[in-house]
Amino acid sequence: IDDKRSYNNLKRDLNWRCEERFKQATDALRTRDLRLVQDCIDFLVLVEQELCAHIDIGTRLQQLQERCIKAFLDLCQEVGKMLKKKDISKFEQKFVDYRGFVLNIRSISTSKKCQKEFALVNQMLYESFVHHVDAFHALVKAETLDFSNIRSRVLQLRKMGEFMADRVTLLNEEIKYSMADKGLDRIQDQWLDKIQDLCSKHFSDGRDFGKMKCCVDLGVGPSATQKEIKSAYREKAKLFHPDKPGGSAEMFRKIKDSQDELLASNRFKSSGRPQAFDEVLNGLGEHLRALSRQFMEEQRYDMAELLLFQL
């Protein structure tokens, strides 16, 4: 009888703990605390695997995972509508949730539908980025130059490039390294690699894309300042210091090496920091002169006069 009472008490306690995890996961999914969602799922999966003969949570666990997948698919649909309009700035507002789902919710990496939507969003993001870059180049190669529009476009493109070159490329590397460290399947996607190649081409000034693994270790973008790198290291050091509970000498040494490597980057040794498309803008004068000569040869004197005035 005592054994049966003890068993019932343990079973009741386990039921209560599972209910708490289900509630926590539901609330966390709503507030987009996606790391907590996965922590709750991990606990429930362990209970289902080891104690399914004593407590039945399989159906509810599956429903919870399906809700996570649906929430991600809904997010993909939402940002997809933004990217159809080439509106990267609105996508940027949703990026924290987008990144959180991909890096934390494990069922996404095993869902073919999620992988398909993930690739589609990244393709649309890449194509939107290419559209804005090409539109800028078309402006500066036009026969008549609208300098106010060129200035507005280049400022917009630089701001967009900061987001793409710092946060999107970091996500690409986090998927490669962090998920492998956790033993998770990597979501294969060519479009994030294409975005990183485009950023390397146009936004490499002030960034060292060769040290992305170190950026992942510290959680900083490739344009992080020395102050930001040191601050990120201090935060990580608090977590991994060997003298702390749960600390790790290996991880502590790893983040220290990453900090040292990033601080030794050549990008901190140059006094000036060129901005994206400076070379294009600096070539506008020569472009105007070439067009003026062309219009003079074609006897299009009104156009030549306008360009000479702009020059």
CSV table of C-alpha atoms in Angstrom, one decimal:
chain,number,residue,atom,x,y,z
A,1,ILE,CA,0.0,0.0,0.0
A,2,ASP,CA,2.8,2.4,0.9
A,3,ASP,CA,4.6,1.6,-2.3
A,4,LYS,CA,1.4,2.3,-4.3
A,5,ARG,CA,1.0,5.6,-2.4
A,6,SER,CA,4.6,6.6,-3.2
A,7,TYR,CA,4.1,5.7,-6.8
A,8,ASN,CA,0.9,7.7,-7.1
A,9,ASN,CA,2.6,10.7,-5.4
A,10,LEU,CA,5.5,10.5,-7.8
A,11,LYS,CA,3.1,10.2,-10.7
A,12,ARG,CA,1.1,13.2,-9.5
A,13,ASP,CA,4.2,15.2,-9.1
A,14,LEU,CA,5.4,14.3,-12.6
A,15,ASN,CA,2.0,15.2,-14.1
A,16,TRP,CA,2.2,18.6,-12.4
A,17,ARG,CA,5.7,19.2,-13.7
A,18,CYS,CA,4.6,18.3,-17.2
A,19,GLU,CA,1.6,20.6,-17.0
A,20,GLU,CA,3.9,23.4,-15.9
A,21,ARG,CA,6.2,22.8,-18.9
A,22,PHE,CA,3.2,22.7,-21.3
A,23,LYS,CA,2.0,26.0,-19.9
A,24,GLN,CA,5.4,27.6,-19.9
A,25,ALA,CA,6.0,26.5,-23.5
A,26,THR,CA,2.6,27.9,-24.6
A,27,ASP,CA,3.3,31.3,-22.9
A,28,ALA,CA,6.8,31.4,-24.2
A,29,LEU,CA,5.7,30.6,-27.8
A,30,ARG,CA,3.3,33.6,-27.6
A,31,THR,CA,6.0,35.9,-26.3
A,32,ARG,CA,8.6,34.4,-28.7
A,33,ASP,CA,10.9,33.2,-25.9
A,34,LEU,CA,11.9,30.4,-28.2
A,35,ARG,CA,14.9,29.1,-26.2
A,36,LEU,CA,12.5,28.5,-23.3
A,37,VAL,CA,10.0,26.8,-25.7
A,38,GLN,CA,12.7,24.3,-26.7
A,39,ASP,CA,13.9,23.8,-23.2
A,40,CYS,CA,10.3,22.8,-22.2
A,41,ILE,CA,10.0,20.5,-25.3
A,42,ASP,CA,13.3,18.8,-24.4
A,43,PHE,CA,12.0,18.0,-20.9
A,44,LEU,CA,8.7,16.7,-22.2
A,45,VAL,CA,10.5,14.6,-24.9
A,46,LEU,CA,12.7,13.0,-22.2
A,47,VAL,CA,9.6,12.2,-20.1
A,48,GLU,CA,7.9,10.7,-23.1
A,49,GLN,CA,10.9,8.6,-24.0
A,50,GLU,CA,11.7,7.3,-20.5
A,51,LEU,CA,8.4,7.3,-18.6
A,52,CYS,CA,5.7,6.8,-21.3
A,53,ALA,CA,4.5,3.6,-19.5
A,54,HIS,CA,3.5,5.8,-16.5
A,55,ILE,CA,2.3,9.0,-18.0
A,56,ASP,CA,0.8,9.7,-21.4
A,57,ILE,CA,1.8,13.1,-22.9
A,58,GLY,CA,2.7,11.9,-26.5
A,59,THR,CA,-0.3,13.5,-28.2
A,60,ARG,CA,0.0,16.8,-26.4
A,61,LEU,CA,3.7,16.9,-27.1
A,62,GLN,CA,3.1,16.4,-30.8
A,63,GLN,CA,0.5,19.1,-30.8
A,64,LEU,CA,2.9,21.5,-29.1
A,65,GLN,CA,5.6,20.8,-31.7
A,66,GLU,CA,3.0,21.3,-34.5
A,67,ARG,CA,2.0,24.7,-33.0
A,68,CYS,CA,5.7,25.7,-33.1
A,69,ILE,CA,6.0,24.6,-36.8
A,70,LYS,CA,2.7,26.5,-37.6
A,71,ALA,CA,3.9,29.6,-35.9
A,72,PHE,CA,7.1,29.6,-38.0
A,73,LEU,CA,5.2,28.9,-41.2
A,74,ASP,CA,2.9,31.8,-40.4
A,75,LEU,CA,5.9,34.1,-39.8
A,76,CYS,CA,7.4,33.0,-43.1
A,77,GLN,CA,4.1,33.9,-44.9
A,78,GLU,CA,4.1,37.3,-43.2
A,79,VAL,CA,7.6,38.2,-44.1
A,80,GLY,CA,7.2,36.8,-47.5
A,81,LYS,CA,4.5,39.4,-48.2
A,82,MET,CA,6.9,42.1,-47.1
A,83,LEU,CA,9.7,40.8,-49.3
A,84,LYS,CA,7.4,40.6,-52.4
A,85,LYS,CA,7.3,44.4,-52.1
A,86,LYS,CA,11.1,44.4,-51.7
A,87,ASP,CA,10.7,45.9,-48.2
A,88,ILE,CA,13.7,44.6,-46.3
A,89,SER,CA,13.3,47.2,-43.6
A,90,LYS,CA,10.0,45.6,-42.4
A,91,PHE,CA,11.6,42.1,-42.6
A,92,GLU,CA,14.4,43.5,-40.3
A,93,GLN,CA,11.7,44.2,-37.6
A,94,LYS,CA,10.8,40.5,-37.7
A,95,PHE,CA,14.3,39.1,-38.0
A,96,VAL,CA,14.8,38.4,-34.2
A,97,ASP,CA,11.8,36.0,-34.3
A,98,TYR,CA,12.9,34.5,-37.6
A,99,ARG,CA,16.4,33.8,-36.3
A,100,GLY,CA,15.0,32.6,-33.0
A,101,PHE,CA,12.8,29.9,-34.6
A,102,VAL,CA,15.6,28.7,-36.9
A,103,LEU,CA,18.3,28.4,-34.2
A,104,ASN,CA,16.2,27.1,-31.3
A,105,ILE,CA,13.2,25.1,-32.4
A,106,ARG,CA,14.6,21.7,-33.5
A,107,SER,CA,11.5,20.4,-35.2
A,108,ILE,CA,12.0,23.1,-37.9
A,109,SER,CA,15.2,21.5,-39.1
A,110,THR,CA,13.3,18.2,-39.6
A,111,SER,CA,10.2,19.6,-41.2
A,112,LYS,CA,10.4,19.6,-45.0
A,113,LYS,CA,7.7,22.2,-45.2
A,114,CYS,CA,9.6,24.5,-42.9
A,115,GLN,CA,12.8,24.0,-44.8
A,116,LYS,CA,11.0,24.8,-48.1
A,117,GLU,CA,9.5,28.0,-46.6
A,118,PHE,CA,12.8,29.0,-45.0
A,119,ALA,CA,14.6,28.7,-48.4
A,120,LEU,CA,11.8,30.6,-50.1
A,121,VAL,CA,12.1,33.5,-47.7
A,122,ASN,CA,15.9,33.6,-48.0
A,123,GLN,CA,15.6,33.5,-51.8
A,124,MET,CA,13.2,36.5,-51.7
A,125,LEU,CA,15.5,38.3,-49.3
A,126,TYR,CA,18.4,37.8,-51.7
A,127,GLU,CA,16.4,38.9,-54.7
A,128,SER,CA,15.2,42.0,-52.9
A,129,PHE,CA,18.8,42.9,-51.9
A,130,VAL,CA,20.0,42.4,-55.5
A,131,HIS,CA,17.1,44.6,-56.7
A,132,HIS,CA,18.1,47.5,-54.5
A,133,VAL,CA,21.8,47.2,-55.5
A,134,ASP,CA,21.0,47.0,-59.2
A,135,ALA,CA,18.6,50.0,-58.9
A,136,PHE,CA,21.4,52.1,-57.4
A,137,HIS,CA,23.8,51.1,-60.1
A,138,ALA,CA,21.2,52.0,-62.7
A,139,LEU,CA,20.8,55.5,-61.2
A,140,VAL,CA,24.5,56.3,-61.4
A,141,LYS,CA,24.8,55.0,-65.0
A,142,ALA,CA,21.8,57.0,-66.2
A,143,GLU,CA,22.2,59.7,-68.9
A,144,THR,CA,20.8,62.3,-66.5
A,145,LEU,CA,21.8,62.1,-62.9
A,146,ASP,CA,19.4,63.0,-60.0
A,147,PHE,CA,21.9,63.6,-57.3
A,148,SER,CA,19.3,64.0,-54.6
A,149,ASN,CA,17.9,60.6,-55.5
A,150,ILE,CA,21.3,59.0,-55.7
A,151,ARG,CA,22.2,60.3,-52.2
A,152,SER,CA,18.9,59.0,-50.8
A,153,ARG,CA,19.4,55.6,-52.4
A,154,VAL,CA,23.0,55.2,-51.3
A,155,LEU,CA,22.1,56.1,-47.7
A,156,GLN,CA,19.2,53.6,-47.8
A,157,LEU,CA,21.4,50.9,-49.3
A,158,ARG,CA,24.1,51.4,-46.7
A,159,LYS,CA,21.7,51.0,-43.9
A,160,MET,CA,20.2,47.9,-45.5
A,161,GLY,CA,23.7,46.6,-46.1
A,162,GLU,CA,24.6,46.9,-42.4
A,163,PHE,CA,21.7,44.7,-41.5
A,164,MET,CA,22.4,42.1,-44.2
A,165,ALA,CA,26.2,42.1,-43.7
A,166,ASP,CA,26.1,42.0,-39.9
A,167,ARG,CA,23.0,40.1,-38.9
A,168,VAL,CA,22.0,37.9,-41.8
A,169,THR,CA,25.6,36.7,-42.4
A,170,LEU,CA,25.9,36.0,-38.7
A,171,LEU,CA,22.7,33.9,-38.9
A,172,ASN,CA,24.2,31.9,-41.8
A,173,GLU,CA,27.4,31.2,-39.8
A,174,GLU,CA,25.3,30.4,-36.6
A,175,ILE,CA,23.4,27.8,-38.6
A,176,LYS,CA,26.7,26.3,-39.8
A,177,TYR,CA,28.5,26.2,-36.4
A,178,SER,CA,26.1,26.5,-33.5
A,179,MET,CA,23.7,23.8,-34.8
A,180,ALA,CA,26.6,21.5,-35.5
A,181,ASP,CA,27.9,22.0,-31.9
A,182,LYS,CA,24.5,21.1,-30.6
A,183,GLY,CA,24.2,18.0,-32.7
A,184,LEU,CA,21.4,19.4,-34.8
A,185,ASP,CA,20.8,18.9,-38.5
A,186,ARG,CA,21.8,22.0,-40.4
A,187,ILE,CA,19.1,23.6,-42.6
A,188,GLN,CA,20.8,23.5,-46.0
A,189,ASP,CA,20.2,26.8,-47.9
A,190,GLN,CA,22.1,28.2,-50.8
A,191,TRP,CA,20.5,31.7,-50.6
A,192,LEU,CA,22.1,32.7,-47.3
A,193,ASP,CA,25.4,31.8,-48.9
A,194,LYS,CA,24.6,34.0,-51.9
A,195,ILE,CA,23.7,36.9,-49.6
A,196,GLN,CA,27.0,36.4,-47.8
A,197,ASP,CA,28.8,36.5,-51.1
A,198,LEU,CA,27.0,39.7,-52.1
A,199,CYS,CA,27.9,41.3,-48.8
A,200,SER,CA,31.5,40.3,-49.2
A,201,LYS,CA,31.5,42.0,-52.6
A,202,HIS,CA,29.8,45.3,-51.6
A,203,PHE,CA,30.1,45.6,-47.8
A,204,SER,CA,33.5,44.1,-46.9
A,205,ASP,CA,34.9,47.5,-45.8
A,206,GLY,CA,35.1,47.6,-42.0
A,207,ARG,CA,34.3,43.9,-41.8
A,208,ASP,CA,36.4,40.7,-41.6
A,209,PHE,CA,34.2,37.9,-43.1
A,210,GLY,CA,37.2,35.6,-42.6
A,211,LYS,CA,36.6,35.6,-38.9
A,212,MET,CA,33.0,34.7,-38.8
A,213,LYS,CA,33.5,31.7,-36.5
A,214,CYS,CA,34.9,34.0,-33.9
A,215,CYS,CA,31.9,36.3,-34.3
A,216,VAL,CA,29.6,33.3,-33.7
A,217,ASP,CA,31.5,32.4,-30.5
A,218,LEU,CA,31.0,35.9,-29.1
A,219,GLY,CA,27.6,36.7,-30.7
A,220,VAL,CA,28.8,39.8,-32.5
A,221,GLY,CA,28.5,41.0,-36.1
A,222,PRO,CA,31.6,41.2,-38.4
A,223,SER,CA,31.6,45.0,-38.0
A,224,ALA,CA,31.6,45.0,-34.2
A,225,THR,CA,33.8,47.7,-32.6
A,226,GLN,CA,36.5,46.9,-30.1
A,227,LYS,CA,34.2,48.1,-27.3
A,228,GLU,CA,31.4,45.8,-28.5
A,229,ILE,CA,33.8,42.8,-28.8
A,230,LYS,CA,35.2,43.3,-25.3
A,231,SER,CA,31.6,43.8,-23.9
A,232,ALA,CA,30.4,40.6,-25.5
A,233,TYR,CA,33.5,38.7,-24.2
A,234,ARG,CA,32.8,39.9,-20.6
A,235,GLU,CA,29.2,38.7,-20.8
A,236,LYS,CA,30.2,35.3,-22.2
A,237,ALA,CA,33.0,35.0,-19.6
A,238,LYS,CA,30.5,35.3,-16.8
A,239,LEU,CA,28.7,32.3,-18.1
A,240,PHE,CA,31.7,30.0,-18.9
A,241,HIS,CA,34.3,31.0,-16.2
A,242,PRO,CA,35.6,27.7,-14.8
A,243,ASP,CA,35.0,28.9,-11.2
A,244,LYS,CA,31.3,29.5,-11.9
A,245,PRO,CA,28.7,26.7,-11.5
A,246,GLY,CA,28.2,25.2,-14.9
A,247,GLY,CA,31.3,26.8,-16.2
A,248,SER,CA,33.6,25.3,-18.8
A,249,ALA,CA,37.4,25.8,-19.1
A,250,GLU,CA,37.2,24.7,-22.8
A,251,MET,CA,34.5,27.3,-23.6
A,252,PHE,CA,36.2,30.0,-21.6
A,253,ARG,CA,39.4,29.4,-23.5
A,254,LYS,CA,37.5,29.4,-26.8
A,255,ILE,CA,35.8,32.7,-26.3
A,256,LYS,CA,39.1,34.3,-25.0
A,257,ASP,CA,40.8,33.1,-28.2
A,258,SER,CA,38.0,34.5,-30.3
A,259,GLN,CA,38.2,37.8,-28.6
A,260,ASP,CA,41.9,38.0,-29.1
A,261,GLU,CA,41.6,37.1,-32.8
A,262,LEU,CA,38.9,39.7,-33.5
A,263,LEU,CA,40.8,42.5,-31.7
A,264,ALA,CA,43.9,41.7,-33.7
A,265,SER,CA,42.0,42.2,-37.0
A,266,ASN,CA,43.6,44.5,-39.6
A,267,ARG,CA,40.4,46.5,-39.9
A,268,PHE,CA,41.2,48.2,-36.6
A,269,LYS,CA,44.6,49.3,-37.9
A,270,SER,CA,43.5,51.6,-40.7
A,271,SER,CA,42.7,55.2,-39.7
A,272,GLY,CA,40.0,55.7,-42.3
A,273,ARG,CA,37.0,53.5,-42.8
A,274,PRO,CA,35.5,53.7,-46.4
A,275,GLN,CA,31.8,53.2,-46.8
A,276,ALA,CA,30.0,50.9,-49.3
A,277,PHE,CA,29.8,52.3,-52.8
A,278,ASP,CA,32.4,55.1,-52.2
A,279,GLU,CA,34.2,54.0,-55.3
A,280,VAL,CA,31.1,54.3,-57.4
A,281,LEU,CA,30.3,57.8,-56.0
A,282,ASN,CA,33.9,58.9,-56.5
A,283,GLY,CA,33.7,57.9,-60.1
A,284,LEU,CA,30.7,60.0,-60.9
A,285,GLY,CA,32.8,62.9,-62.1
A,286,GLU,CA,34.6,60.8,-64.7
A,287,HIS,CA,31.2,59.3,-65.7
A,288,LEU,CA,29.8,62.8,-66.3
A,289,ARG,CA,32.9,63.9,-68.3
A,290,ALA,CA,32.6,60.8,-70.5
A,291,LEU,CA,28.9,61.4,-71.1
A,292,SER,CA,29.6,65.0,-71.9
A,293,ARG,CA,32.2,64.1,-74.5
A,294,GLN,CA,29.7,61.6,-76.0
A,295,PHE,CA,26.9,64.1,-76.2
A,296,MET,CA,29.2,66.7,-77.8
A,297,GLU,CA,30.3,64.2,-80.5
A,298,GLU,CA,26.6,63.3,-81.1
A,299,GLN,CA,25.8,67.1,-81.2
A,300,ARG,CA,23.3,66.8,-78.3
A,301,TYR,CA,24.4,70.1,-77.0
A,302,ASP,CA,21.5,70.6,-74.5
A,303,MET,CA,22.3,67.4,-72.8
A,304,ALA,CA,26.1,68.2,-72.8
A,305,GLU,CA,25.3,71.6,-71.2
A,306,LEU,CA,23.2,70.0,-68.5
A,307,LEU,CA,25.9,67.5,-67.6
A,308,LEU,CA,28.7,70.1,-67.6
A,309,PHE,CA,26.6,72.2,-65.2
A,310,GLN,CA,26.2,69.1,-63.0
A,311,LEU,CA,29.9,68.4,-63.2
